[in-house]
């Protein structure tokens, strides 16, 4: 045989050929677009550290959802900026709360869109932690009932999927039990199963006004150094009744996405988080990176790693580019 018999470059000659053998096909159908809902009407305030991302009142959120639908993106995930905060996050349970009202408004608009809700306390507590505080610590078990009630109120308002992001132990079971006993046994749970304690959430905490007022989230979110622990977290959530699991953030944890995908027969989501978005935006603004190219590359990489769908602030732009 004359050297070289194999010339991989043969299949890279034209776009038709490259497209024919492409292993990963990015599609708007696997994006979920995050939205931040605030009280009031006609409000649309850009988040300083996240160009192109807004805090919006429910009426503007509905308009955004229309655009999301028209771009072929199947769903949104809602985060709430409540009118008031207290130590127990009571405003998160109100049937007329920000998120609950936004869900109802989206439902009323009859959009063909999945409405996912983030279930957590950090946006609603005055201390900014994801659970209630007892003896200066985030208390696990007393938080579960509040999370379950919050998930139920989202389901009552019309949420299609609830997504607990608090990282308390046992919350999936608590939420599943509550939903099942209240007539919502068909509402799936997307659990933020492997959620790492990450510096990449920085811009989100400005967007959601949810920065912890003391300490950090290390006692409940995962240590970035651990991979086997992520598989344990996922296994527990599956056992407790999670229908889908999420790995978050995405880029520093693509190995986790792949391992979860290989070990579990369950849909895997990856959250391409705020800091990952803001880095690209900042570099693109400076002319240091080609935004369209790197976003496409990033999302392709996340999908190639094994994500069945991706929560990303780039969703609308990427959907336009993919048309
Ligand atoms: C709430 C929550 C966070 C994110 C999603 N849900 C922040 C946090 O844990 O502090 C982060 C999303 C992002 O950075 O884009 N617990």
Coordinates of C-alpha atoms in Angstrom, one line a residue, residues 92-93 95 100 119 143-156 174-175 178:
X92 CA -41.7 32.5 46.2
X93 CA -44.9 30.7 47.2
X95 CA -49.9 32.3 43.7
X100 CA -46.5 32.5 38.8
X119 CA -37.2 26.3 41.9
X143 CA -35.9 24.0 53.3
X144 CA -37.5 21.0 51.6
X145 CA -41.1 21.8 52.4
X146 CA -40.7 25.4 51.1
X147 CA -39.2 24.1 47.8
X148 CA -42.0 21.6 47.4
X149 CA -44.6 24.3 48.0
X150 CA -42.9 26.6 45.5
X151 CA -42.7 23.8 42.9
X152 CA -46.4 23.2 43.5
X153 CA -47.3 26.8 43.0
X154 CA -45.4 26.9 39.7
X155 CA -47.3 23.8 38.6
X156 CA -50.6 25.3 39.6
X174 CA -40.0 16.1 48.4
X175 CA -41.1 17.9 45.3
X178 CA -45.9 17.1 46.8

